[in-house]
Amino acid sequence: MQPPEPDQEKLAPLRILSLDGGGAKGFYTLGVLRELEAAVGPLHQFFPLMFGTSTGAIIAALLASGRDVQATLELYKAHVPAIMKQSAPAQRTAALRRLCHEVFGEIKFSDLKTRIGIVATQWDLEKPMIFKTSVEQAHGRKDTFIPGFGCTLAEAVEASCSAYPFFERRKLQIRDGEWVELADGGYCANNPTLYAIADAVRALKQEPTNLRVVSLGVGTYPEPRYGWYQRMIRKWPSVRLLQKTLNVNTASMDQLRVLLFRDVPTVRICETFSTPEMATDLMEHHLTKLDLLYQRGRQSYAQCEDDLRRLFH
């Protein structure tokens, strides 16, 4: 990756794309991005900085490696239902790992076409771990910075998606042989916009008013009707805690963004749906419903199109 020269970059607004976590509901995000890409062109060229958590990390990684939204959508259609319909965490984890290695191979963070931040959670230390592309994004310890902590893109994306207990936690060897145990980034920042802005302001030394942020959620939906087996699983305290944690985290991070960086021009797209036919959750695996989420994402873009045009012009 060859980022713009610092002096040149500071002359123009720094555009940031932030993508929430939410499992299969990432189809909604792809619907928004399909329209956005049609308006501005290749997203890895338009956004010098992308952040993603969980399903948002998958999408951000695909875009940053040069794929377009249509290719990303086809991958989601082909693989997400098959992963989500697996009945056990070990099976879902194995399917996710195969997919990450099939799609990303041995791509490293230094190979990406734009700066990126992939959010995961250090399970033992109970703190975030953000895989980054450029030493410019480091907030400290720049002399020992290694893109992506020395991990491949596939390893980082899988770690960010390890939504325990639906998936197993991921152990990775980083840097000089250190081992870390990681879980889904949604435990610390299911909405990573605040982290992305902090990178831009603190590390990249941008003025807040010089930023242009597009923050995409996955939508808010009624809870679906589950079968007996699914009802039993969702009564487990750990499962209920994960669902609640992701929802509370998403809202609180956006509230903090508004309080701390009110002067940062931002468009947040995350529509709330209340009709019964929109009932879904992060483990959705019916392609008809996922196609509906994609369509709703495209419609949500239309509702915010004027705001986005004002943001960029």
PDB file of C-alpha atoms in Angstrom:
ATOM      1  CA  MET A   1       0.000   0.000   0.000  1.00  0.00           C
ATOM      2  CA  GLN A   2       1.239   3.464  -0.895  1.00  0.00           C
ATOM      3  CA  PRO A   3      -0.730   6.103   1.088  1.00  0.00           C
ATOM      4  CA  PRO A   4      -0.749   9.709  -0.124  1.00  0.00           C
ATOM      5  CA  GLU A   5       1.988  12.032   1.012  1.00  0.00           C
ATOM      6  CA  PRO A   6       1.043  13.568   4.405  1.00  0.00           C
ATOM      7  CA  ASP A   7       1.068  17.158   3.140  1.00  0.00           C
ATOM      8  CA  GLN A   8      -1.135  16.274   0.168  1.00  0.00           C
ATOM      9  CA  GLU A   9      -3.531  14.272   2.311  1.00  0.00           C
ATOM     10  CA  LYS A  10      -4.115  17.094   4.752  1.00  0.00           C
ATOM     11  CA  LEU A  11      -5.222  19.411   1.943  1.00  0.00           C
ATOM     12  CA  ALA A  12      -8.351  17.340   1.252  1.00  0.00           C
ATOM     13  CA  PRO A  13     -10.909  15.912   3.680  1.00  0.00           C
ATOM     14  CA  LEU A  14     -10.034  12.448   4.980  1.00  0.00           C
ATOM     15  CA  ARG A  15     -12.890  10.083   4.140  1.00  0.00           C
ATOM     16  CA  ILE A  16     -13.547   7.221   6.586  1.00  0.00           C
ATOM     17  CA  LEU A  17     -15.768   4.164   6.164  1.00  0.00           C
ATOM     18  CA  SER A  18     -16.825   2.369   9.354  1.00  0.00           C
ATOM     19  CA  LEU A  19     -18.734  -0.933   9.271  1.00  0.00           C
ATOM     20  CA  ASP A  20     -20.559  -2.452  12.266  1.00  0.00           C
ATOM     21  CA  GLY A  21     -20.651  -6.093  13.261  1.00  0.00           C
ATOM     22  CA  GLY A  22     -23.819  -8.137  13.116  1.00  0.00           C
ATOM     23  CA  GLY A  23     -23.274 -11.553  11.565  1.00  0.00           C
ATOM     24  CA  ALA A  24     -25.553 -12.373   8.645  1.00  0.00           C
ATOM     25  CA  LYS A  25     -27.146  -8.930   8.903  1.00  0.00           C
ATOM     26  CA  GLY A  26     -24.117  -7.693   6.974  1.00  0.00           C
ATOM     27  CA  PHE A  27     -26.315  -8.183   3.898  1.00  0.00           C
ATOM     28  CA  TYR A  28     -27.964  -4.883   4.886  1.00  0.00           C
ATOM     29  CA  THR A  29     -24.535  -3.200   4.914  1.00  0.00           C
ATOM     30  CA  LEU A  30     -23.796  -4.562   1.447  1.00  0.00           C
ATOM     31  CA  GLY A  31     -27.043  -3.072   0.154  1.00  0.00           C
ATOM     32  CA  VAL A  32     -25.988   0.389   1.330  1.00  0.00           C
ATOM     33  CA  LEU A  33     -22.478  -0.087  -0.064  1.00  0.00           C
ATOM     34  CA  ARG A  34     -23.778  -1.187  -3.476  1.00  0.00           C
ATOM     35  CA  GLU A  35     -25.415   2.209  -3.929  1.00  0.00           C
ATOM     36  CA  LEU A  36     -22.510   4.103  -2.415  1.00  0.00           C
ATOM     37  CA  GLU A  37     -20.043   2.408  -4.765  1.00  0.00           C
ATOM     38  CA  ALA A  38     -22.205   3.335  -7.752  1.00  0.00           C
ATOM     39  CA  ALA A  39     -22.070   6.977  -6.638  1.00  0.00           C
ATOM     40  CA  VAL A  40     -18.359   7.355  -5.803  1.00  0.00           C
ATOM     41  CA  GLY A  41     -16.533   4.540  -7.598  1.00  0.00           C
ATOM     42  CA  PRO A  42     -14.197   1.881  -6.128  1.00  0.00           C
ATOM     43  CA  LEU A  43     -14.462   2.176  -2.366  1.00  0.00           C
ATOM     44  CA  HIS A  44     -10.823   1.302  -1.652  1.00  0.00           C
ATOM     45  CA  GLN A  45      -9.859   4.335  -3.731  1.00  0.00           C
ATOM     46  CA  PHE A  46     -12.464   6.659  -2.250  1.00  0.00           C
ATOM     47  CA  PHE A  47     -11.864   5.881   1.443  1.00  0.00           C
ATOM     48  CA  PRO A  48      -8.243   6.232   2.693  1.00  0.00           C
ATOM     49  CA  LEU A  49      -9.308   4.650   6.003  1.00  0.00           C
ATOM     50  CA  MET A  50     -11.713   1.767   6.683  1.00  0.00           C
ATOM     51  CA  PHE A  51     -12.627   0.173  10.003  1.00  0.00           C
ATOM     52  CA  GLY A  52     -14.684  -2.966  10.519  1.00  0.00           C
ATOM     53  CA  THR A  53     -15.873  -5.281  13.274  1.00  0.00           C
ATOM     54  CA  SER A  54     -16.942  -8.918  12.767  1.00  0.00           C
ATOM     55  CA  THR A  55     -19.036  -9.065   9.572  1.00  0.00           C
ATOM     56  CA  GLY A  56     -17.929  -5.462   8.999  1.00  0.00           C
ATOM     57  CA  ALA A  57     -14.329  -6.671   9.198  1.00  0.00           C
ATOM     58  CA  ILE A  58     -14.974  -9.240   6.456  1.00  0.00           C
ATOM     59  CA  ILE A  59     -16.502  -6.609   4.193  1.00  0.00           C
ATOM     60  CA  ALA A  60     -13.828  -3.996   4.925  1.00  0.00           C
ATOM     61  CA  ALA A  61     -11.063  -6.544   4.286  1.00  0.00           C
ATOM     62  CA  LEU A  62     -12.584  -7.586   0.963  1.00  0.00           C
ATOM     63  CA  LEU A  63     -12.991  -3.989  -0.157  1.00  0.00           C
ATOM     64  CA  ALA A  64      -9.486  -3.009   0.988  1.00  0.00           C
ATOM     65  CA  SER A  65      -8.021  -5.921  -0.960  1.00  0.00           C
ATOM     66  CA  GLY A  66      -9.601  -4.566  -4.137  1.00  0.00           C
ATOM     67  CA  ARG A  67     -12.881  -6.480  -4.474  1.00  0.00           C
ATOM     68  CA  ASP A  68     -16.028  -4.614  -5.430  1.00  0.00           C
ATOM     69  CA  VAL A  69     -19.367  -4.849  -3.638  1.00  0.00           C
ATOM     70  CA  GLN A  70     -20.955  -7.214  -6.158  1.00  0.00           C
ATOM     71  CA  ALA A  71     -18.141  -9.743  -5.753  1.00  0.00           C
ATOM     72  CA  THR A  72     -18.437  -9.426  -1.978  1.00  0.00           C
ATOM     73  CA  LEU A  73     -22.195  -9.981  -2.165  1.00  0.00           C
ATOM     74  CA  GLU A  74     -21.713 -13.150  -4.225  1.00  0.00           C
ATOM     75  CA  LEU A  75     -19.300 -14.492  -1.603  1.00  0.00           C
ATOM     76  CA  TYR A  76     -21.823 -13.741   1.146  1.00  0.00           C
ATOM     77  CA  LYS A  77     -24.625 -15.487  -0.738  1.00  0.00           C
ATOM     78  CA  ALA A  78     -22.478 -18.535  -1.374  1.00  0.00           C
ATOM     79  CA  HIS A  79     -21.071 -18.963   2.127  1.00  0.00           C
ATOM     80  CA  VAL A  80     -22.921 -17.107   4.915  1.00  0.00           C
ATOM     81  CA  PRO A  81     -26.093 -19.286   4.929  1.00  0.00           C
ATOM     82  CA  ALA A  82     -23.977 -22.453   4.992  1.00  0.00           C
ATOM     83  CA  ILE A  83     -21.897 -21.192   7.925  1.00  0.00           C
ATOM     84  CA  MET A  84     -24.828 -19.905   9.960  1.00  0.00           C
ATOM     85  CA  LYS A  85     -26.964 -23.042   9.614  1.00  0.00           C
ATOM     86  CA  GLN A  86     -24.267 -25.208  11.243  1.00  0.00           C
ATOM     87  CA  SER A  87     -25.568 -26.551  14.548  1.00  0.00           C
ATOM     88  CA  ALA A  88     -22.427 -26.407  16.712  1.00  0.00           C
ATOM     89  CA  PRO A  89     -19.797 -23.737  17.442  1.00  0.00           C
ATOM     90  CA  ALA A  90     -16.953 -26.025  16.347  1.00  0.00           C
ATOM     91  CA  GLN A  91     -18.614 -26.601  12.972  1.00  0.00           C
ATOM     92  CA  ARG A  92     -19.268 -22.893  12.411  1.00  0.00           C
ATOM     93  CA  THR A  93     -15.701 -22.063  13.398  1.00  0.00           C
ATOM     94  CA  ALA A  94     -14.252 -24.635  11.007  1.00  0.00           C
ATOM     95  CA  ALA A  95     -16.440 -23.373   8.156  1.00  0.00           C
ATOM     96  CA  LEU A  96     -15.484 -19.758   8.870  1.00  0.00           C
ATOM     97  CA  ARG A  97     -11.784 -20.643   8.966  1.00  0.00           C
ATOM     98  CA  ARG A  98     -11.968 -22.466   5.634  1.00  0.00           C
ATOM     99  CA  LEU A  99     -13.743 -19.511   4.067  1.00  0.00           C
ATOM    100  CA  CYS A 100     -11.238 -16.952   5.371  1.00  0.00           C
ATOM    101  CA  HIS A 101      -8.294 -18.939   4.026  1.00  0.00           C
ATOM    102  CA  GLU A 102     -10.059 -19.623   0.730  1.00  0.00           C
ATOM    103  CA  VAL A 103     -10.889 -15.950   0.188  1.00  0.00           C
ATOM    104  CA  PHE A 104      -7.830 -14.196   1.634  1.00  0.00           C
ATOM    105  CA  GLY A 105      -5.139 -16.857   1.346  1.00  0.00           C
ATOM    106  CA  GLU A 106      -1.822 -15.483   2.611  1.00  0.00           C
ATOM    107  CA  ILE A 107      -2.655 -11.800   1.992  1.00  0.00           C
ATOM    108  CA  LYS A 108      -0.926  -9.600   4.557  1.00  0.00           C
ATOM    109  CA  PHE A 109      -1.924  -6.190   5.828  1.00  0.00           C
ATOM    110  CA  SER A 110       0.963  -4.624   3.934  1.00  0.00           C
ATOM    111  CA  ASP A 111      -0.647  -5.882   0.686  1.00  0.00           C
ATOM    112  CA  LEU A 112      -3.881  -3.900   1.095  1.00  0.00           C
ATOM    113  CA  LYS A 113      -4.856  -0.994  -1.126  1.00  0.00           C
ATOM    114  CA  THR A 114      -5.995   1.354   1.656  1.00  0.00           C
ATOM    115  CA  ARG A 115      -5.543   1.733   5.413  1.00  0.00           C
ATOM    116  CA  ILE A 116      -7.693  -0.548   7.507  1.00  0.00           C
ATOM    117  CA  GLY A 117      -8.512  -1.308  11.131  1.00  0.00           C
ATOM    118  CA  ILE A 118      -9.969  -4.696  12.133  1.00  0.00           C
ATOM    119  CA  VAL A 119     -11.332  -4.820  15.662  1.00  0.00           C
ATOM    120  CA  ALA A 120     -11.040  -7.915  17.871  1.00  0.00           C
ATOM    121  CA  THR A 121     -11.162  -8.456  21.641  1.00  0.00           C
ATOM    122  CA  GLN A 122      -8.318  -9.843  23.750  1.00  0.00           C
ATOM    123  CA  TRP A 123     -10.196 -12.350  25.849  1.00  0.00           C
ATOM    124  CA  ASP A 124      -7.774 -12.744  28.750  1.00  0.00           C
ATOM    125  CA  LEU A 125      -6.727  -9.086  28.988  1.00  0.00           C
ATOM    126  CA  GLU A 126     -10.296  -7.830  28.425  1.00  0.00           C
ATOM    127  CA  LYS A 127      -9.224  -5.062  26.041  1.00  0.00           C
ATOM    128  CA  PRO A 128      -9.467  -4.312  22.322  1.00  0.00           C
ATOM    129  CA  MET A 129      -6.889  -5.481  19.810  1.00  0.00           C
ATOM    130  CA  ILE A 130      -6.995  -3.628  16.485  1.00  0.00           C
ATOM    131  CA  PHE A 131      -5.151  -5.010  13.482  1.00  0.00           C
ATOM    132  CA  LYS A 132      -3.860  -2.087  11.405  1.00  0.00           C
ATOM    133  CA  THR A 133      -2.153  -1.549   8.088  1.00  0.00           C
ATOM    134  CA  SER A 134       0.170   1.392   8.497  1.00  0.00           C
ATOM    135  CA  VAL A 135       2.626   2.558  11.141  1.00  0.00           C
ATOM    136  CA  GLU A 136       1.009   5.975  10.711  1.00  0.00           C
ATOM    137  CA  GLN A 137      -2.009   4.518  12.532  1.00  0.00           C
ATOM    138  CA  ALA A 138       0.017   3.577  15.609  1.00  0.00           C
ATOM    139  CA  HIS A 139      -0.705   5.564  18.772  1.00  0.00           C
ATOM    140  CA  GLY A 140       2.591   4.486  20.332  1.00  0.00           C
ATOM    141  CA  ARG A 141       5.377   1.895  20.115  1.00  0.00           C
ATOM    142  CA  LYS A 142       5.992   2.828  16.473  1.00  0.00           C
ATOM    143  CA  ASP A 143       9.499   1.381  16.512  1.00  0.00           C
ATOM    144  CA  THR A 144       8.113  -2.145  16.974  1.00  0.00           C
ATOM    145  CA  PHE A 145       4.998  -1.751  14.810  1.00  0.00           C
ATOM    146  CA  ILE A 146       4.272  -4.647  12.447  1.00  0.00           C
ATOM    147  CA  PRO A 147       1.288  -4.464  10.056  1.00  0.00           C
ATOM    148  CA  GLY A 148      -1.492  -6.643  11.448  1.00  0.00           C
ATOM    149  CA  PHE A 149       0.774  -7.744  14.343  1.00  0.00           C
ATOM    150  CA  GLY A 150       2.414 -10.059  11.809  1.00  0.00           C
ATOM    151  CA  CYS A 151      -0.823 -11.994  11.186  1.00  0.00           C
ATOM    152  CA  THR A 152      -2.419 -12.654   7.830  1.00  0.00           C
ATOM    153  CA  LEU A 153      -5.631 -10.911   6.860  1.00  0.00           C
ATOM    154  CA  ALA A 154      -7.461 -14.253   7.100  1.00  0.00           C
ATOM    155  CA  GLU A 155      -6.370 -14.747  10.723  1.00  0.00           C
ATOM    156  CA  ALA A 156      -7.370 -11.239  11.781  1.00  0.00           C
ATOM    157  CA  VAL A 157     -10.773 -11.429  10.103  1.00  0.00           C
ATOM    158  CA  GLU A 158     -11.552 -14.791  11.692  1.00  0.00           C
ATOM    159  CA  ALA A 159     -10.568 -13.442  15.121  1.00  0.00           C
ATOM    160  CA  SER A 160     -12.827 -10.411  14.671  1.00  0.00           C
ATOM    161  CA  CYS A 161     -15.738 -12.734  13.779  1.00  0.00           C
ATOM    162  CA  SER A 162     -15.311 -15.163  16.696  1.00  0.00           C
ATOM    163  CA  ALA A 163     -18.671 -14.387  18.299  1.00  0.00           C
ATOM    164  CA  TYR A 164     -18.346 -16.651  21.336  1.00  0.00           C
ATOM    165  CA  PRO A 165     -20.364 -18.749  22.219  1.00  0.00           C
ATOM    166  CA  PHE A 166     -21.759 -19.078  18.671  1.00  0.00           C
ATOM    167  CA  PHE A 167     -18.157 -19.503  17.481  1.00  0.00           C
ATOM    168  CA  GLU A 168     -15.041 -20.679  19.289  1.00  0.00           C
ATOM    169  CA  ARG A 169     -12.459 -18.125  20.371  1.00  0.00           C
ATOM    170  CA  ARG A 170      -9.338 -17.820  18.189  1.00  0.00           C
ATOM    171  CA  LYS A 171      -5.764 -18.264  19.389  1.00  0.00           C
ATOM    172  CA  LEU A 172      -3.127 -16.498  17.278  1.00  0.00           C
ATOM    173  CA  GLN A 173       0.631 -16.270  17.402  1.00  0.00           C
ATOM    174  CA  ILE A 174       1.708 -12.674  16.837  1.00  0.00           C
ATOM    175  CA  ARG A 175       4.928 -10.676  16.549  1.00  0.00           C
ATOM    176  CA  ASP A 176       7.844 -12.509  18.149  1.00  0.00           C
ATOM    177  CA  GLY A 177       5.989 -15.659  19.098  1.00  0.00           C
ATOM    178  CA  GLU A 178       3.465 -14.173  21.572  1.00  0.00           C
ATOM    179  CA  TRP A 179       0.156 -16.010  21.828  1.00  0.00           C
ATOM    180  CA  VAL A 180      -3.163 -14.214  22.266  1.00  0.00           C
ATOM    181  CA  GLU A 181      -6.707 -15.527  22.641  1.00  0.00           C
ATOM    182  CA  LEU A 182      -9.204 -13.405  20.738  1.00  0.00           C
ATOM    183  CA  ALA A 183     -12.966 -13.093  20.521  1.00  0.00           C
ATOM    184  CA  ASP A 184     -15.410 -11.083  18.454  1.00  0.00           C
ATOM    185  CA  GLY A 185     -14.630  -7.371  18.204  1.00  0.00           C
ATOM    186  CA  GLY A 186     -18.249  -6.643  19.072  1.00  0.00           C
ATOM    187  CA  TYR A 187     -17.471  -7.210  22.751  1.00  0.00           C
ATOM    188  CA  CYS A 188     -15.525  -3.931  22.776  1.00  0.00           C
ATOM    189  CA  ALA A 189     -16.631  -1.995  19.667  1.00  0.00           C
ATOM    190  CA  ASN A 190     -19.423  -3.498  17.610  1.00  0.00           C
ATOM    191  CA  ASN A 191     -19.664  -0.022  16.106  1.00  0.00           C
ATOM    192  CA  PRO A 192     -16.002   0.904  15.424  1.00  0.00           C
ATOM    193  CA  THR A 193     -16.588   4.498  14.275  1.00  0.00           C
ATOM    194  CA  LEU A 194     -15.159   6.022  17.439  1.00  0.00           C
ATOM    195  CA  TYR A 195     -11.939   4.012  17.044  1.00  0.00           C
ATOM    196  CA  ALA A 196     -11.645   5.109  13.411  1.00  0.00           C
ATOM    197  CA  ILE A 197     -12.037   8.775  14.318  1.00  0.00           C
ATOM    198  CA  ALA A 198      -9.477   8.397  17.104  1.00  0.00           C
ATOM    199  CA  ASP A 199      -7.002   6.991  14.560  1.00  0.00           C
ATOM    200  CA  ALA A 200      -7.606   9.906  12.220  1.00  0.00           C
ATOM    201  CA  VAL A 201      -7.351  12.622  14.886  1.00  0.00           C
ATOM    202  CA  ARG A 202      -4.703  11.213  17.251  1.00  0.00           C
ATOM    203  CA  ALA A 203      -2.489   9.128  14.969  1.00  0.00           C
ATOM    204  CA  LEU A 204      -2.956  10.673  11.523  1.00  0.00           C
ATOM    205  CA  LYS A 205      -3.058  14.191  13.049  1.00  0.00           C
ATOM    206  CA  GLN A 206      -6.181  15.283  11.171  1.00  0.00           C
ATOM    207  CA  GLU A 207      -8.386  18.132  12.333  1.00  0.00           C
ATOM    208  CA  PRO A 208     -11.849  16.800  13.288  1.00  0.00           C
ATOM    209  CA  THR A 209     -13.535  19.185  10.859  1.00  0.00           C
ATOM    210  CA  ASN A 210     -11.362  17.777   8.059  1.00  0.00           C
ATOM    211  CA  LEU A 211     -12.907  14.311   8.381  1.00  0.00           C
ATOM    212  CA  ARG A 212     -15.851  12.907   6.425  1.00  0.00           C
ATOM    213  CA  VAL A 213     -17.245   9.770   8.069  1.00  0.00           C
ATOM    214  CA  VAL A 214     -19.724   7.229   6.746  1.00  0.00           C
ATOM    215  CA  SER A 215     -20.815   4.884   9.553  1.00  0.00           C
ATOM    216  CA  LEU A 216     -22.906   1.875   8.532  1.00  0.00           C
ATOM    217  CA  GLY A 217     -24.852  -0.352  10.882  1.00  0.00           C
ATOM    218  CA  VAL A 218     -26.661  -3.581  10.037  1.00  0.00           C
ATOM    219  CA  GLY A 219     -30.176  -2.407  10.877  1.00  0.00           C
ATOM    220  CA  THR A 220     -32.352  -3.100  13.919  1.00  0.00           C
ATOM    221  CA  TYR A 221     -35.013  -5.805  13.623  1.00  0.00           C
ATOM    222  CA  PRO A 222     -37.764  -7.547  15.596  1.00  0.00           C
ATOM    223  CA  GLU A 223     -36.783 -10.848  17.170  1.00  0.00           C
ATOM    224  CA  PRO A 224     -37.806 -13.816  15.008  1.00  0.00           C
ATOM    225  CA  ARG A 225     -39.879 -16.763  16.150  1.00  0.00           C
ATOM    226  CA  TYR A 226     -37.548 -19.624  16.959  1.00  0.00           C
ATOM    227  CA  GLY A 227     -38.122 -23.345  16.912  1.00  0.00           C
ATOM    228  CA  TRP A 228     -37.880 -25.360  20.126  1.00  0.00           C
ATOM    229  CA  TYR A 229     -34.152 -26.065  19.776  1.00  0.00           C
ATOM    230  CA  GLN A 230     -33.289 -22.454  18.970  1.00  0.00           C
ATOM    231  CA  ARG A 231     -35.410 -21.219  21.889  1.00  0.00           C
ATOM    232  CA  MET A 232     -33.502 -23.485  24.255  1.00  0.00           C
ATOM    233  CA  ILE A 233     -30.128 -22.247  22.985  1.00  0.00           C
ATOM    234  CA  ARG A 234     -31.118 -18.600  23.304  1.00  0.00           C
ATOM    235  CA  LYS A 235     -32.134 -19.118  26.916  1.00  0.00           C
ATOM    236  CA  TRP A 236     -28.502 -19.808  27.809  1.00  0.00           C
ATOM    237  CA  PRO A 237     -27.142 -16.830  29.806  1.00  0.00           C
ATOM    238  CA  SER A 238     -24.019 -16.582  27.609  1.00  0.00           C
ATOM    239  CA  VAL A 239     -26.064 -16.352  24.405  1.00  0.00           C
ATOM    240  CA  ARG A 240     -28.454 -13.768  25.830  1.00  0.00           C
ATOM    241  CA  LEU A 241     -25.491 -11.790  27.147  1.00  0.00           C
ATOM    242  CA  LEU A 242     -23.833 -11.710  23.716  1.00  0.00           C
ATOM    243  CA  GLN A 243     -26.963 -10.420  21.999  1.00  0.00           C
ATOM    244  CA  LYS A 244     -27.456  -7.763  24.664  1.00  0.00           C
ATOM    245  CA  THR A 245     -23.775  -6.779  24.647  1.00  0.00           C
ATOM    246  CA  LEU A 246     -23.733  -6.196  20.897  1.00  0.00           C
ATOM    247  CA  ASN A 247     -26.896  -4.113  20.945  1.00  0.00           C
ATOM    248  CA  VAL A 248     -25.875  -1.958  23.918  1.00  0.00           C
ATOM    249  CA  ASN A 249     -22.338  -1.559  22.618  1.00  0.00           C
ATOM    250  CA  THR A 250     -23.481  -0.365  19.196  1.00  0.00           C
ATOM    251  CA  ALA A 251     -25.756   2.321  20.625  1.00  0.00           C
ATOM    252  CA  SER A 252     -23.357   3.496  23.337  1.00  0.00           C
ATOM    253  CA  MET A 253     -20.422   3.830  20.944  1.00  0.00           C
ATOM    254  CA  ASP A 254     -22.488   6.014  18.645  1.00  0.00           C
ATOM    255  CA  GLN A 255     -23.672   8.121  21.572  1.00  0.00           C
ATOM    256  CA  LEU A 256     -20.047   8.626  22.628  1.00  0.00           C
ATOM    257  CA  ARG A 257     -19.127   9.614  19.086  1.00  0.00           C
ATOM    258  CA  VAL A 258     -21.762  12.323  19.103  1.00  0.00           C
ATOM    259  CA  LEU A 259     -20.662  13.607  22.519  1.00  0.00           C
ATOM    260  CA  LEU A 260     -16.901  13.548  21.895  1.00  0.00           C
ATOM    261  CA  PHE A 261     -16.704  14.334  18.186  1.00  0.00           C
ATOM    262  CA  ARG A 262     -19.784  16.386  17.448  1.00  0.00           C
ATOM    263  CA  ASP A 263     -17.672  18.525  15.098  1.00  0.00           C
ATOM    264  CA  VAL A 264     -16.772  15.554  12.875  1.00  0.00           C
ATOM    265  CA  PRO A 265     -19.097  15.523   9.816  1.00  0.00           C
ATOM    266  CA  THR A 266     -20.711  12.077   9.913  1.00  0.00           C
ATOM    267  CA  VAL A 267     -23.567  10.240   8.225  1.00  0.00           C
ATOM    268  CA  ARG A 268     -24.799   7.225  10.192  1.00  0.00           C
ATOM    269  CA  ILE A 269     -27.026   4.747   8.322  1.00  0.00           C
ATOM    270  CA  CYS A 270     -28.746   2.086  10.427  1.00  0.00           C
ATOM    271  CA  GLU A 271     -32.496   1.918   9.951  1.00  0.00           C
ATOM    272  CA  THR A 272     -34.919   0.401  12.469  1.00  0.00           C
ATOM    273  CA  PHE A 273     -37.546  -2.020  11.145  1.00  0.00           C
ATOM    274  CA  SER A 274     -40.646  -3.077  13.063  1.00  0.00           C
ATOM    275  CA  THR A 275     -42.761  -5.130  10.661  1.00  0.00           C
ATOM    276  CA  PRO A 276     -42.948  -8.902  11.321  1.00  0.00           C
ATOM    277  CA  GLU A 277     -41.521  -9.869   7.926  1.00  0.00           C
ATOM    278  CA  MET A 278     -38.238  -8.129   8.882  1.00  0.00           C
ATOM    279  CA  ALA A 279     -37.721 -10.279  11.997  1.00  0.00           C
ATOM    280  CA  THR A 280     -34.167 -11.667  11.985  1.00  0.00           C
ATOM    281  CA  ASP A 281     -30.964 -12.005  13.986  1.00  0.00           C
ATOM    282  CA  LEU A 282     -27.214 -12.360  13.459  1.00  0.00           C
ATOM    283  CA  MET A 283     -27.505 -16.126  12.767  1.00  0.00           C
ATOM    284  CA  GLU A 284     -29.998 -15.766   9.899  1.00  0.00           C
ATOM    285  CA  HIS A 285     -29.381 -18.365   7.173  1.00  0.00           C
ATOM    286  CA  HIS A 286     -32.437 -18.171   4.914  1.00  0.00           C
ATOM    287  CA  LEU A 287     -31.320 -16.601   1.655  1.00  0.00           C
ATOM    288  CA  THR A 288     -34.749 -15.107   0.943  1.00  0.00           C
ATOM    289  CA  LYS A 289     -34.590 -13.121   4.178  1.00  0.00           C
ATOM    290  CA  LEU A 290     -30.964 -12.133   3.544  1.00  0.00           C
ATOM    291  CA  ASP A 291     -31.884 -10.861   0.083  1.00  0.00           C
ATOM    292  CA  LEU A 292     -34.585  -8.774   1.748  1.00  0.00           C
ATOM    293  CA  LEU A 293     -32.003  -7.248   4.109  1.00  0.00           C
ATOM    294  CA  TYR A 294     -29.856  -6.381   1.089  1.00  0.00           C
ATOM    295  CA  GLN A 295     -32.813  -4.660  -0.593  1.00  0.00           C
ATOM    296  CA  ARG A 296     -33.588  -2.708   2.574  1.00  0.00           C
ATOM    297  CA  GLY A 297     -29.970  -1.544   2.702  1.00  0.00           C
ATOM    298  CA  ARG A 298     -30.277  -0.116  -0.795  1.00  0.00           C
ATOM    299  CA  GLN A 299     -33.467   1.669   0.214  1.00  0.00           C
ATOM    300  CA  SER A 300     -31.806   3.065   3.357  1.00  0.00           C
ATOM    301  CA  TYR A 301     -29.099   4.557   1.173  1.00  0.00           C
ATOM    302  CA  ALA A 302     -31.750   6.330  -0.880  1.00  0.00           C
ATOM    303  CA  GLN A 303     -33.156   7.941   2.260  1.00  0.00           C
ATOM    304  CA  CYS A 304     -29.696   9.295   3.180  1.00  0.00           C
ATOM    305  CA  GLU A 305     -28.476  10.102  -0.339  1.00  0.00           C
ATOM    306  CA  ASP A 306     -28.816  13.869   0.018  1.00  0.00           C
ATOM    307  CA  ASP A 307     -26.978  13.810   3.354  1.00  0.00           C
ATOM    308  CA  LEU A 308     -24.129  11.872   1.755  1.00  0.00           C
ATOM    309  CA  ARG A 309     -23.889  14.269  -1.177  1.00  0.00           C
ATOM    310  CA  ARG A 310     -23.645  17.187   1.244  1.00  0.00           C
ATOM    311  CA  LEU A 311     -21.032  15.292   3.273  1.00  0.00           C
ATOM    312  CA  PHE A 312     -18.738  14.819   0.292  1.00  0.00           C
ATOM    313  CA  HIS A 313     -19.353  18.088  -1.518  1.00  0.00           C
TER     314      HIS A 313
END
